[in-house]
Amino acid sequence: GTTNNHWWPNRLKLELLSQHSEKSNPLGEGFNYAKEFKKLNYSESKNDLLKVMTDSQDWWPADYGSYAGLFIRMAWHSAGTYRSGDGRGGGGRGQQRFAPLNSWPDNVSLDKARRLLWPIKQKYGQKISWADLMILAGNVALESCGFQTFGFGAGREDVWEPDMDVNWGNETEWLAL
């Protein structure tokens, strides 16, 4: 299929050095996400998500007073890149915050959802990864709409650089305008 090299043939190919190396992780080798997540006040973080979800912003007004639909869509599209054929993609590493995923036509306006989550990420820091926060926001949004979830399973550690092994399929022309 078509790869990133097709779309951006002149970019510097640093992934040849190492993809997702410990050196690219600003948290250092000793960081233990599972240990940090245990320090998270889970119910407080869910309440904070509910508050953000119903606090309409002038720069992107909420539909009918709630960002629930936007958060559900963000979580869906985060998880939707998973490929059962080789186990790559999905919401497990917070890739949606990096190019090229963040600019895919299907992900239009999801930058606004992540912007809404930024104060929560700042508040809880490394106690919750971006990957977990995006999926938890979707879970909380579903629950706020009356959907009964099976709960939330944490443990998605962030990566700090985009995947360079994205398979673009057979397209040879960018579909977005």
Short mmCIF file of C-alpha atoms in Angstrom, two decimals:
data_model
loop_
_atom_site.label_atom_id
_atom_site.label_comp_id
_atom_site.label_asym_id
_atom_site.label_seq_id
_atom_site.Cartn_x
_atom_site.Cartn_y
_atom_site.Cartn_z
CA GLY A 1 0.00 0.00 0.00
CA THR A 2 0.83 3.68 0.00
CA THR A 3 3.06 4.86 2.88
CA ASN A 4 4.06 8.18 4.46
CA ASN A 5 7.06 8.26 2.13
CA HIS A 6 4.68 8.52 -0.80
CA TRP A 7 2.86 11.54 0.61
CA TRP A 8 5.96 13.29 1.98
CA PRO A 9 8.93 12.07 -0.11
CA ASN A 10 11.30 14.88 0.93
CA ARG A 11 10.95 14.66 4.69
CA LEU A 12 13.92 13.73 6.84
CA LYS A 13 13.47 10.04 7.71
CA LEU A 14 14.56 10.03 11.36
CA GLU A 15 12.61 6.85 12.09
CA LEU A 16 15.52 4.98 10.60
CA LEU A 17 17.40 5.76 13.80
CA SER A 18 14.78 4.21 16.05
CA GLN A 19 11.01 4.32 16.33
CA HIS A 20 9.59 4.89 19.83
CA SER A 21 13.01 4.77 21.40
CA GLU A 22 13.43 5.32 25.14
CA LYS A 23 15.41 8.39 24.09
CA SER A 24 12.28 10.02 22.69
CA ASN A 25 10.40 9.60 25.98
CA PRO A 26 10.67 12.83 28.00
CA LEU A 27 9.59 10.98 31.16
CA GLY A 28 12.77 8.91 31.31
CA GLU A 29 13.49 5.22 31.68
CA GLY A 30 12.39 5.07 35.32
CA PHE A 31 8.85 6.30 34.67
CA ASN A 32 6.20 3.72 35.60
CA TYR A 33 2.78 4.62 34.21
CA ALA A 34 0.92 1.90 36.12
CA LYS A 35 2.32 3.28 39.38
CA GLU A 36 1.37 6.86 38.42
CA PHE A 37 -2.15 5.88 37.37
CA LYS A 38 -2.76 4.37 40.82
CA LYS A 39 -2.29 7.90 42.24
CA LEU A 40 -5.11 9.27 40.06
CA ASN A 41 -8.31 10.23 41.83
CA TYR A 42 -10.44 8.36 39.31
CA SER A 43 -13.88 9.61 40.41
CA GLU A 44 -12.63 13.21 40.56
CA SER A 45 -11.20 12.93 37.05
CA LYS A 46 -14.54 11.60 35.77
CA ASN A 47 -16.34 14.52 37.46
CA ASP A 48 -13.88 16.93 35.85
CA LEU A 49 -14.63 15.38 32.47
CA LEU A 50 -18.37 15.82 33.07
CA LYS A 51 -17.81 19.49 33.93
CA VAL A 52 -15.73 20.10 30.80
CA MET A 53 -18.31 18.24 28.73
CA THR A 54 -21.07 20.67 29.66
CA ASP A 55 -19.04 23.90 29.72
CA SER A 56 -19.66 25.28 26.23
CA GLN A 57 -16.85 27.44 24.87
CA ASP A 58 -17.27 30.50 22.63
CA TRP A 59 -14.51 29.25 20.31
CA TRP A 60 -16.37 25.95 19.69
CA PRO A 61 -19.93 25.92 21.08
CA ALA A 62 -21.20 22.58 22.36
CA ASP A 63 -24.06 20.89 20.52
CA TYR A 64 -27.14 21.19 22.73
CA GLY A 65 -24.93 22.15 25.68
CA SER A 66 -22.75 19.04 25.64
CA TYR A 67 -19.52 17.90 24.04
CA ALA A 68 -20.49 14.26 24.63
CA GLY A 69 -20.85 13.54 20.91
CA LEU A 70 -17.47 15.11 20.17
CA PHE A 71 -15.77 13.09 22.93
CA ILE A 72 -17.41 9.86 21.78
CA ARG A 73 -16.25 10.56 18.23
CA MET A 74 -12.70 11.31 19.44
CA ALA A 75 -12.52 8.02 21.35
CA TRP A 76 -14.04 6.11 18.43
CA HIS A 77 -11.57 7.54 15.93
CA SER A 78 -8.69 7.01 18.33
CA ALA A 79 -9.54 3.33 18.62
CA GLY A 80 -10.66 3.05 14.99
CA THR A 81 -7.16 2.90 13.54
CA TYR A 82 -6.62 -0.56 15.04
CA ARG A 83 -5.73 -3.22 12.48
CA SER A 84 -6.60 -6.76 13.47
CA GLY A 85 -4.29 -8.12 10.77
CA ASP A 86 -1.09 -7.05 12.50
CA GLY A 87 -2.22 -5.56 15.83
CA ARG A 88 -0.97 -2.06 15.04
CA GLY A 89 -2.82 1.20 15.48
CA GLY A 90 -5.73 1.83 17.79
CA GLY A 91 -6.10 4.04 20.83
CA GLY A 92 -3.38 2.38 22.88
CA ARG A 93 -0.62 4.97 22.52
CA GLY A 94 -2.23 8.37 22.02
CA GLN A 95 -1.22 8.61 18.37
CA GLN A 96 -4.21 10.79 17.46
CA ARG A 97 -2.37 13.84 18.77
CA PHE A 98 0.35 13.51 16.10
CA ALA A 99 0.48 14.00 12.35
CA PRO A 100 -0.55 12.41 10.11
CA LEU A 101 -3.49 10.99 12.16
CA ASN A 102 -4.47 14.36 13.60
CA SER A 103 -5.03 15.76 10.11
CA TRP A 104 -6.80 12.82 8.48
CA PRO A 105 -10.10 13.94 6.93
CA ASP A 106 -12.01 11.58 9.26
CA ASN A 107 -10.46 13.31 12.28
CA VAL A 108 -11.53 16.85 11.35
CA SER A 109 -12.26 19.02 14.42
CA LEU A 110 -11.04 16.42 16.92
CA ASP A 111 -8.27 18.87 17.78
CA LYS A 112 -11.04 20.82 19.53
CA ALA A 113 -11.89 17.79 21.69
CA ARG A 114 -8.24 17.40 22.69
CA ARG A 115 -8.06 21.15 23.39
CA LEU A 116 -11.04 20.80 25.73
CA LEU A 117 -9.19 18.01 27.56
CA TRP A 118 -5.99 20.03 27.97
CA PRO A 119 -6.92 21.55 31.40
CA ILE A 120 -7.65 18.05 32.71
CA LYS A 121 -4.35 16.74 31.36
CA GLN A 122 -2.57 19.68 33.00
CA LYS A 123 -4.32 19.04 36.32
CA TYR A 124 -3.49 15.32 36.50
CA GLY A 125 -0.19 15.39 34.62
CA GLN A 126 1.43 12.00 34.18
CA LYS A 127 -1.17 10.24 36.35
CA ILE A 128 -3.19 9.77 33.16
CA SER A 129 -1.80 9.37 29.67
CA TRP A 130 -3.28 11.14 26.67
CA ALA A 131 -4.20 7.72 25.32
CA ASP A 132 -6.19 6.84 28.46
CA LEU A 133 -7.66 10.34 28.77
CA MET A 134 -9.08 10.30 25.24
CA ILE A 135 -10.70 6.89 25.74
CA LEU A 136 -11.93 7.75 29.27
CA ALA A 137 -13.51 10.95 27.89
CA GLY A 138 -15.44 8.77 25.43
CA ASN A 139 -16.53 6.41 28.21
CA VAL A 140 -17.68 9.26 30.45
CA ALA A 141 -19.51 10.82 27.50
CA LEU A 142 -21.36 7.57 26.80
CA GLU A 143 -22.29 7.24 30.48
CA SER A 144 -23.52 10.85 30.54
CA CYS A 145 -25.92 9.93 27.71
CA GLY A 146 -27.34 7.01 29.69
CA PHE A 147 -25.28 4.24 28.07
CA GLN A 148 -24.22 1.48 30.43
CA THR A 149 -20.52 0.76 29.81
CA PHE A 150 -18.57 -2.25 31.02
CA GLY A 151 -16.25 0.13 32.86
CA PHE A 152 -12.87 1.50 31.93
CA GLY A 153 -9.61 -0.38 31.57
CA ALA A 154 -6.58 1.87 31.98
CA GLY A 155 -3.02 1.17 30.94
CA ARG A 156 -2.49 2.91 27.60
CA GLU A 157 0.99 4.42 27.72
CA ASP A 158 1.70 7.38 25.49
CA VAL A 159 4.36 7.44 22.84
CA TRP A 160 6.11 10.69 22.03
CA GLU A 161 6.48 10.55 18.27
CA PRO A 162 4.18 9.53 15.41
CA ASP A 163 4.18 6.08 13.87
CA MET A 164 6.01 6.12 10.58
CA ASP A 165 4.75 2.72 9.47
CA VAL A 166 1.23 3.89 8.58
CA ASN A 167 -0.14 1.88 5.67
CA TRP A 168 -2.14 4.28 3.52
CA GLY A 169 -3.64 1.58 1.34
CA ASN A 170 -3.67 1.92 -2.43
CA GLU A 171 -4.48 5.63 -2.62
CA THR A 172 -2.12 7.69 -4.72
CA GLU A 173 -3.96 11.00 -4.34
CA TRP A 174 -4.74 12.91 -1.12
CA LEU A 175 -8.53 12.84 -0.68
CA ALA A 176 -8.93 15.99 1.42
CA LEU A 177 -9.49 19.39 -0.14
#
